[in-house]
Short mmCIF file of C-alpha atoms in Angstrom, two decimals:
data_model
loop_
_atom_site.label_atom_id
_atom_site.label_comp_id
_atom_site.label_asym_id
_atom_site.label_seq_id
_atom_site.Cartn_x
_atom_site.Cartn_y
_atom_site.Cartn_z
CA UNK A 1 134.18 -35.40 62.91
CA UNK A 2 131.65 -37.31 60.43
CA UNK A 3 133.28 -36.42 57.22
CA UNK A 4 134.57 -39.19 54.96
CA UNK A 5 137.55 -37.95 52.87
CA UNK A 6 139.00 -40.03 50.01
CA UNK A 7 141.95 -37.74 49.41
CA UNK A 8 144.36 -36.40 51.89
CA UNK A 9 146.73 -33.59 50.88
CA UNK A 10 149.73 -32.06 52.64
CA UNK A 11 150.90 -28.79 51.26
CA UNK A 12 154.25 -27.21 52.64
CA UNK A 13 153.41 -23.40 52.06
CA UNK A 14 156.52 -21.16 50.60
CA UNK A 15 156.75 -17.73 49.15
CA UNK A 16 157.34 -18.91 45.68
CA UNK A 17 156.73 -22.49 45.27
CA UNK A 18 154.41 -24.78 47.39
CA UNK A 19 155.19 -28.57 47.65
CA UNK A 20 152.24 -30.85 47.58
CA UNK A 21 151.92 -34.31 48.70
CA UNK A 22 148.88 -36.42 47.82
CA UNK A 23 147.77 -40.05 49.39
CA UNK A 24 144.59 -41.95 49.68
CA UNK A 25 142.63 -43.10 52.61
CA UNK A 26 145.10 -46.13 53.13
CA UNK A 27 148.04 -43.69 53.05
CA UNK A 28 149.08 -44.97 49.40
CA UNK A 29 150.87 -42.07 47.78
CA UNK A 30 148.56 -40.60 44.71
CA UNK A 31 151.01 -37.50 43.73
CA UNK A 32 154.08 -35.36 44.60
CA UNK A 33 154.63 -32.27 43.05
CA UNK A 34 155.58 -28.51 43.11
CA UNK A 35 153.19 -25.57 42.65
CA UNK A 36 154.28 -22.20 41.91
CA UNK A 37 152.34 -19.22 43.89
CA UNK A 38 150.62 -17.93 40.89
CA UNK A 39 147.11 -17.77 40.12
CA UNK A 40 147.05 -20.31 37.31
CA UNK A 41 149.06 -22.52 38.95
CA UNK A 42 146.74 -22.31 42.31
CA UNK A 43 143.79 -23.04 40.14
CA UNK A 44 145.34 -25.95 38.18
CA UNK A 45 146.05 -27.52 41.61
CA UNK A 46 142.61 -27.11 42.78
CA UNK A 47 141.50 -28.93 39.58
CA UNK A 48 144.02 -31.71 39.94
CA UNK A 49 143.17 -32.26 43.54
CA UNK A 50 139.35 -32.58 42.87
CA UNK A 51 139.88 -34.56 39.96
CA UNK A 52 141.82 -37.16 42.16
CA UNK A 53 138.66 -37.23 44.23
CA UNK A 54 136.37 -37.97 41.18
CA UNK A 55 135.14 -34.30 40.98
CA UNK A 56 133.83 -34.16 44.54
CA UNK A 57 135.63 -31.47 46.19
CA UNK A 58 134.29 -32.09 49.65
CA UNK A 59 135.94 -35.45 49.75
CA UNK A 60 139.31 -33.79 49.50
CA UNK A 61 141.19 -32.86 52.90
CA UNK A 62 144.24 -30.26 52.66
CA UNK A 63 146.59 -29.55 55.75
CA UNK A 64 148.69 -26.53 55.84
CA UNK A 65 150.64 -24.68 58.47
CA UNK A 66 148.83 -21.33 57.40
CA UNK A 67 145.28 -20.25 57.99
CA UNK A 68 144.88 -18.07 55.33
CA UNK A 69 146.12 -16.90 52.02
CA UNK A 70 145.55 -17.52 48.39
CA UNK A 71 146.27 -21.20 48.68
CA UNK A 72 143.56 -21.59 51.39
CA UNK A 73 141.04 -19.40 49.91
CA UNK A 74 141.50 -20.86 46.43
CA UNK A 75 140.71 -24.25 47.85
CA UNK A 76 137.88 -23.33 49.98
CA UNK A 77 136.21 -21.54 47.24
CA UNK A 78 136.34 -24.69 44.90
CA UNK A 79 134.69 -26.58 47.94
CA UNK A 80 137.76 -28.18 49.37
CA UNK A 81 137.99 -28.92 53.15
CA UNK A 82 140.98 -27.22 54.33
CA UNK A 83 142.61 -27.78 57.89
CA UNK A 84 145.63 -25.53 59.79
CA UNK A 85 148.07 -26.65 62.32
CA UNK A 86 150.58 -24.93 64.34
CA UNK A 87 153.94 -25.18 63.14
CA UNK A 88 155.17 -26.43 66.65
CA UNK A 89 152.53 -29.41 66.65
CA UNK A 90 153.97 -30.21 62.75
CA UNK A 91 157.35 -30.29 64.34
CA UNK A 92 155.99 -33.01 66.68
CA UNK A 93 154.36 -34.94 63.99
CA UNK A 94 157.73 -34.79 61.93
CA UNK A 95 159.33 -36.86 64.70
CA UNK A 96 157.37 -39.95 63.38
CA UNK A 97 159.02 -39.84 60.25
CA UNK A 98 162.81 -38.90 61.39
CA UNK A 99 163.88 -38.95 65.33
CA UNK A 100 167.25 -37.43 63.76
CA UNK A 101 165.55 -34.33 62.96
CA UNK A 102 165.79 -34.43 59.05
CA UNK A 103 163.47 -31.85 57.44
CA UNK A 104 162.87 -30.67 53.95
CA UNK A 105 160.00 -29.44 52.09
CA UNK A 106 158.90 -32.67 50.57
CA UNK A 107 158.96 -34.52 53.99
CA UNK A 108 157.08 -31.61 55.82
CA UNK A 109 154.03 -32.14 53.06
CA UNK A 110 154.27 -35.85 53.69
CA UNK A 111 154.13 -35.35 57.31
CA UNK A 112 151.04 -32.93 56.71
CA UNK A 113 149.37 -35.32 54.50
CA UNK A 114 149.78 -38.22 57.19
CA UNK A 115 148.97 -36.17 59.95
CA UNK A 116 145.42 -34.82 58.48
CA UNK A 117 144.58 -38.57 57.89
CA UNK A 118 145.51 -40.06 60.96
CA UNK A 119 145.12 -37.14 63.69
CA UNK A 120 142.60 -34.67 62.39
CA UNK A 121 141.09 -33.53 65.67
CA UNK A 122 144.65 -31.59 65.91
CA UNK A 123 143.94 -29.49 63.07
CA UNK A 124 141.84 -26.41 62.97
CA UNK A 125 138.79 -26.70 60.45
CA UNK A 126 139.00 -23.48 58.14
CA UNK A 127 136.23 -21.75 56.73
CA UNK A 128 135.40 -18.75 54.38
CA UNK A 129 135.36 -15.76 56.56
CA UNK A 130 133.05 -13.12 56.32
CA UNK A 131 134.41 -10.01 54.29
CA UNK A 132 133.91 -7.45 57.06
CA UNK A 133 135.80 -9.57 59.23
CA UNK A 134 138.55 -9.77 56.71
CA UNK A 135 138.66 -6.24 56.01
CA UNK A 136 138.68 -5.38 59.82
CA UNK A 137 141.51 -7.67 60.32
CA UNK A 138 143.63 -5.90 57.79
CA UNK A 139 142.73 -2.47 59.16
CA UNK A 140 143.35 -3.48 62.68
CA UNK A 141 146.63 -4.73 61.74
CA UNK A 142 147.58 -1.62 59.77
CA UNK A 143 146.53 0.32 62.84
CA UNK A 144 148.94 -1.82 65.12
CA UNK A 145 151.71 -1.27 62.51
CA UNK A 146 151.12 2.55 62.30
CA UNK A 147 151.27 2.74 66.04
CA UNK A 148 154.38 1.00 66.29
CA UNK A 149 155.83 3.36 63.61
CA UNK A 150 154.84 6.38 65.60
CA UNK A 151 155.95 5.00 68.95
CA UNK A 152 159.45 4.50 67.36
CA UNK A 153 159.86 8.01 65.87
CA UNK A 154 158.37 9.64 68.98
CA UNK A 155 161.07 7.59 71.16
CA UNK A 156 163.69 8.76 68.65
CA UNK A 157 162.81 12.35 68.84
CA UNK A 158 162.70 12.27 72.47
CA UNK A 159 166.14 10.54 73.10
CA UNK A 160 167.44 13.60 70.93
CA UNK A 161 165.72 16.13 73.41
CA UNK A 162 167.00 14.16 76.34
CA UNK A 163 170.53 14.58 74.84
CA UNK A 164 170.29 18.19 73.98
CA UNK A 165 167.45 19.84 75.36
CA UNK A 166 165.66 17.84 78.38
CA UNK A 167 164.23 21.16 79.77
CA UNK A 168 161.59 21.50 76.94
CA UNK A 169 160.12 18.06 77.82
CA UNK A 170 158.30 19.71 80.73
CA UNK A 171 155.89 20.64 78.16
CA UNK A 172 155.39 17.33 76.71
CA UNK A 173 157.25 14.46 78.50
CA UNK A 174 156.54 11.78 75.89
CA UNK A 175 157.20 14.07 73.00
CA UNK A 176 154.10 12.68 71.41
CA UNK A 177 151.71 15.59 70.78
CA UNK A 178 151.47 17.51 67.28
CA UNK A 179 151.44 20.87 69.01
CA UNK A 180 154.75 20.05 70.48
CA UNK A 181 156.22 19.32 67.13
CA UNK A 182 154.74 22.50 65.73
CA UNK A 183 156.56 24.29 68.77
CA UNK A 184 159.77 22.70 67.68
CA UNK A 185 159.49 23.60 64.56
CA UNK A 186 158.94 27.33 65.51
CA UNK A 187 161.65 27.30 68.14
CA UNK A 188 164.10 24.36 67.04
CA UNK A 189 166.98 25.47 69.38
CA UNK A 190 167.23 27.04 72.92
CA UNK A 191 169.30 30.01 71.12
CA UNK A 192 166.26 30.91 69.32
CA UNK A 193 163.71 30.97 72.26
CA UNK A 194 165.04 34.43 73.32
CA UNK A 195 163.57 35.83 70.10
CA UNK A 196 160.17 34.20 70.08
CA UNK A 197 157.25 36.64 70.42
CA UNK A 198 154.33 35.49 72.83
CA UNK A 199 151.61 36.36 70.11
CA UNK A 200 153.10 33.38 68.10
CA UNK A 201 152.93 31.00 71.02
CA UNK A 202 149.36 32.05 71.53
CA UNK A 203 148.51 31.49 67.99
CA UNK A 204 149.99 28.03 67.87
CA UNK A 205 148.41 26.99 71.17
CA UNK A 206 144.83 28.14 69.56
CA UNK A 207 145.70 26.43 66.47
CA UNK A 208 146.04 22.98 68.52
CA UNK A 209 143.43 23.93 70.96
CA UNK A 210 145.96 23.54 73.86
CA UNK A 211 144.35 25.07 77.10
CA UNK A 212 146.40 23.59 80.02
CA UNK A 213 149.61 25.62 79.43
CA UNK A 214 149.72 29.62 78.83
CA UNK A 215 151.82 31.30 76.31
CA UNK A 216 153.89 32.72 79.03
CA UNK A 217 154.43 29.47 80.79
CA UNK A 218 155.64 27.79 77.50
CA UNK A 219 158.13 30.84 76.72
CA UNK A 220 159.44 30.39 80.34
CA UNK A 221 160.22 26.77 79.75
CA UNK A 222 161.83 27.54 76.38
CA UNK A 223 164.01 30.28 77.99
CA UNK A 224 165.25 27.72 80.71
CA UNK A 225 168.85 27.51 80.47
CA UNK A 226 169.76 24.27 78.50
CA UNK A 227 172.51 21.59 79.20
CA UNK A 228 175.75 22.35 77.83
CA UNK A 229 176.61 20.38 74.76
CA UNK A 230 179.74 20.14 72.43
CA UNK A 231 180.04 22.55 69.58
CA UNK A 232 178.53 20.97 66.23
CA UNK A 233 176.08 18.89 68.45
CA UNK A 234 173.20 20.88 67.77
CA UNK A 235 173.94 21.33 63.93
CA UNK A 236 173.52 17.61 63.40
CA UNK A 237 170.68 16.89 65.99
CA UNK A 238 168.69 19.86 64.73
CA UNK A 239 168.38 18.25 61.32
CA UNK A 240 167.78 14.96 62.58
CA UNK A 241 164.86 16.08 64.66
CA UNK A 242 163.57 18.03 61.86
CA UNK A 243 163.52 14.71 59.71
CA UNK A 244 161.55 12.99 62.43
CA UNK A 245 158.93 15.55 62.79
CA UNK A 246 158.37 15.43 59.20
CA UNK A 247 158.02 11.95 59.47
CA UNK A 248 155.68 12.03 62.31
CA UNK A 249 153.52 14.40 60.25
CA UNK A 250 152.91 11.71 57.69
CA UNK A 251 152.45 8.63 59.90
CA UNK A 252 150.33 10.36 62.71
CA UNK A 253 147.69 11.54 60.45
CA UNK A 254 147.54 7.89 58.87
CA UNK A 255 147.01 6.35 62.31
CA UNK A 256 144.30 8.55 63.06
CA UNK A 257 142.59 7.57 59.70
CA UNK A 258 143.15 3.92 60.54
CA UNK A 259 141.25 4.37 63.87
CA UNK A 260 138.45 5.91 61.84
CA UNK A 261 138.30 3.04 59.65
CA UNK A 262 138.13 0.74 62.29
CA UNK A 263 135.19 2.68 63.96
CA UNK A 264 133.34 2.70 60.76
CA UNK A 265 133.88 -1.24 59.91
CA UNK A 266 132.64 -2.00 63.71
CA UNK A 267 129.59 0.18 62.67
CA UNK A 268 129.06 -1.47 59.49
CA UNK A 269 129.18 -4.86 61.30
CA UNK A 270 126.68 -3.72 63.87
CA UNK A 271 124.05 -2.99 61.08
CA UNK A 272 124.72 -5.68 58.51
CA UNK A 273 122.05 -8.12 60.70
CA UNK A 274 118.72 -6.46 60.04
CA UNK A 275 116.86 -9.46 61.57
CA UNK A 276 117.74 -8.98 65.14
CA UNK A 277 114.86 -8.02 67.31
CA UNK A 278 114.81 -5.14 69.68
CA UNK A 279 115.64 -7.49 72.72
CA UNK A 280 118.84 -8.89 70.80
CA UNK A 281 122.21 -7.41 70.05
CA UNK A 282 124.88 -7.80 67.53
CA UNK A 283 128.28 -9.43 68.63
CA UNK A 284 129.99 -6.17 68.02
CA UNK A 285 127.61 -4.17 70.18
CA UNK A 286 127.99 -6.79 73.16
CA UNK A 287 131.51 -6.60 73.08
CA UNK A 288 131.81 -2.92 73.11
CA UNK A 289 129.37 -2.69 75.87
CA UNK A 290 131.74 -4.38 78.34
CA UNK A 291 134.01 -2.06 80.40
CA UNK A 292 137.51 -1.36 79.35
CA UNK A 293 136.76 -2.05 75.73
CA UNK A 294 137.49 0.62 73.05
CA UNK A 295 137.45 0.55 69.45
CA UNK A 296 140.97 -0.87 69.26
CA UNK A 297 140.44 -3.62 71.62
CA UNK A 298 137.10 -4.73 70.00
CA UNK A 299 138.30 -4.62 66.55
CA UNK A 300 141.13 -7.09 67.66
CA UNK A 301 139.01 -9.27 69.11
CA UNK A 302 136.61 -9.38 66.25
CA UNK A 303 139.34 -9.81 63.72
CA UNK A 304 141.66 -12.26 65.25
CA UNK A 305 139.13 -14.62 67.35
CA UNK A 306 136.21 -14.51 64.88
CA UNK A 307 135.74 -18.28 65.10
CA UNK A 308 135.60 -18.64 68.92
CA UNK A 309 133.59 -15.69 69.19
CA UNK A 310 131.09 -17.04 66.55
CA UNK A 311 131.05 -20.34 68.52
CA UNK A 312 130.67 -18.95 71.89
CA UNK A 313 133.77 -20.95 72.70
CA UNK A 314 135.07 -20.02 76.07
CA UNK A 315 137.94 -22.35 76.47
CA UNK A 316 139.12 -21.54 72.62
CA UNK A 317 139.12 -17.81 73.57
CA UNK A 318 141.22 -18.19 76.86
CA UNK A 319 143.50 -20.70 75.22
CA UNK A 320 144.20 -18.14 72.17
CA UNK A 321 144.44 -15.23 74.13
CA UNK A 322 146.84 -16.75 76.62
CA UNK A 323 144.63 -16.39 79.66
CA UNK A 324 144.64 -20.10 80.23
CA UNK A 325 147.84 -21.24 82.23
CA UNK A 326 149.47 -24.27 81.58
CA UNK A 327 149.81 -27.39 83.73
CA UNK A 328 152.85 -29.69 83.89
CA UNK A 329 152.59 -32.51 86.08
CA UNK A 330 154.69 -35.52 86.49
CA UNK A 331 154.78 -37.76 89.38
CA UNK A 332 154.80 -35.51 92.57
CA UNK A 333 155.75 -32.35 90.59
CA UNK A 334 153.04 -29.97 89.41
CA UNK A 335 153.97 -26.62 88.08
CA UNK A 336 151.42 -24.03 86.63
CA UNK A 337 152.96 -21.56 84.17
CA UNK A 338 151.92 -18.96 81.82
CA UNK A 339 150.74 -19.76 78.38
CA UNK A 340 153.56 -18.51 75.95
CA UNK A 341 151.96 -20.57 72.83
CA UNK A 342 148.95 -18.14 72.02
CA UNK A 343 147.90 -15.25 69.63
CA UNK A 344 150.28 -12.38 70.51
CA UNK A 345 147.72 -9.73 69.34
CA UNK A 346 144.70 -11.55 70.92
CA UNK A 347 147.06 -11.64 74.43
CA UNK A 348 148.00 -7.79 73.93
CA UNK A 349 144.10 -7.03 73.72
CA UNK A 350 143.27 -8.95 76.54
CA UNK A 351 146.01 -7.33 78.58
CA UNK A 352 144.67 -3.87 77.92
CA UNK A 353 141.05 -4.83 78.23
CA UNK A 354 141.96 -6.15 81.98
CA UNK A 355 143.81 -3.01 82.62
CA UNK A 356 140.99 -0.58 81.42
CA UNK A 357 138.42 -2.74 83.19
CA UNK A 358 140.49 -2.57 86.56
CA UNK A 359 140.88 1.23 85.86
CA UNK A 360 137.15 1.75 85.14
CA UNK A 361 134.96 -1.09 86.78
CA UNK A 362 134.67 -1.53 90.59
CA UNK A 363 134.20 -5.29 90.37
CA UNK A 364 137.28 -5.85 88.20
CA UNK A 365 139.35 -3.68 90.35
CA UNK A 366 138.04 -5.73 93.43
CA UNK A 367 139.03 -9.11 91.77
CA UNK A 368 142.45 -7.50 90.79
CA UNK A 369 143.08 -6.61 94.49
CA UNK A 370 142.18 -9.98 95.56
CA UNK A 371 144.51 -11.59 93.16
CA UNK A 372 147.08 -9.28 94.23
CA UNK A 373 146.65 -9.95 97.80
CA UNK A 374 146.85 -13.69 97.32
CA UNK A 375 150.48 -12.99 96.09
CA UNK A 376 149.88 -12.82 92.43
CA UNK A 377 151.96 -10.55 90.25
CA UNK A 378 150.38 -7.51 88.50
CA UNK A 379 150.58 -9.38 84.86
CA UNK A 380 148.97 -12.57 86.37
CA UNK A 381 146.52 -10.61 88.32
CA UNK A 382 145.24 -8.97 85.01
CA UNK A 383 145.31 -12.36 83.06
CA UNK A 384 142.81 -13.40 86.04
CA UNK A 385 140.86 -10.48 85.21
CA UNK A 386 140.70 -11.22 81.71
CA UNK A 387 139.72 -14.75 82.31
CA UNK A 388 136.63 -13.83 84.14
CA UNK A 389 135.58 -11.23 81.81
CA UNK A 390 135.80 -13.76 78.71
CA UNK A 391 133.53 -15.98 80.62
CA UNK A 392 130.96 -13.03 81.10
CA UNK A 393 131.47 -12.06 77.54
CA UNK A 394 130.69 -15.52 76.29
CA UNK A 395 127.63 -15.68 78.79
CA UNK A 396 126.05 -12.38 77.03
CA UNK A 397 126.90 -13.68 73.56
CA UNK A 398 124.86 -16.63 74.42
CA UNK A 399 121.97 -14.59 75.66
CA UNK A 400 122.36 -11.66 73.18
CA UNK A 401 122.31 -9.26 75.93
CA UNK A 402 124.32 -6.24 76.75
CA UNK A 403 126.59 -5.95 79.64
CA UNK A 404 124.84 -4.63 82.87
CA UNK A 405 126.96 -3.92 85.95
CA UNK A 406 124.14 -4.73 88.45
CA UNK A 407 123.87 -8.31 87.12
CA UNK A 408 127.43 -9.13 87.39
CA UNK A 409 127.45 -10.67 90.95
CA UNK A 410 130.04 -11.04 93.49
CA UNK A 411 130.01 -14.85 92.54
CA UNK A 412 130.75 -14.26 88.89
CA UNK A 413 134.06 -12.57 90.00
CA UNK A 414 135.05 -14.60 92.85
CA UNK A 415 138.34 -16.45 92.16
#
């Protein structure tokens, strides 16, 4: 890196107060202060740091443990150069100041200031991100959170049914379908199944467009003799299931809206660049052309790995997503392990991508089977598939061409 900085700043981030330590290029302290997490205070911090550099914001190098947030964005907008580091790496730098393991906010800020001055290549240089990318990240994370909420509620509903009415799960084994929740509203207990009319079941099925079962089949399941439970159990469980269904009716549509927002944002990202020629394609279109990638996986990749994708950095992608193994070698000992220190959201996205590709793409399936025959486990084989797909993706991004199965030769997928 060729930049020459005169002021080196370490900021220990806090939810209420940030600790700041500033030195010059020789490590001589220039200031040490606490800054409250408020708009005016952060603006004053930026002005103070730029003043220490004689008004030249680009001569200020700031180190933090967080890659985004108001502190980062305020400093970037004022022209300072901001760098982020993994907290685990910071912990190693801290040992240079105290082998006893002493730690406090002031010391961490001092460690960050020293590390950015002496070991800048260990840091990630941050940049102001595209507004659509930021929006996509927020929507993608909201979609994941809503999916987790739906999963928790559905699992609790199913647990109640396994306990008191397992027979009805034959209609929806996962109990995760809106029509099934409507059915439980209509027939909340086995005792009420005997009086239900087929016409009401037909109306319910028609309203939810369910054709895989008939009203007669549903009634037959509802009237199957249920398990015996102690008196009073149904009185309590019935209320709990009704509350869960009510919550699901709120959260489930929210997740559907979140997925539509993801699709709309991806479409906006595809059309934002009007300079593309007919023979070139936007990154979003290229990513979605690959097998096994749907809206959610594409959104996660574009939101969480925007930098490596923009730089066409295959090695950064495989490290960030956990598909690159970790080798530990000392003397005659050599161990290759799974990479645990990675971006969890990207790892999950790559896992699902490889899984879908193995299901839908013959070449990915062939690679997966080759790795299983060599003795690799399921997850390891999927990481191998994801690794090859990442190499293919980077090649497509560099040439700005869409995926074409005929061009993916056997050499590309060989182990």
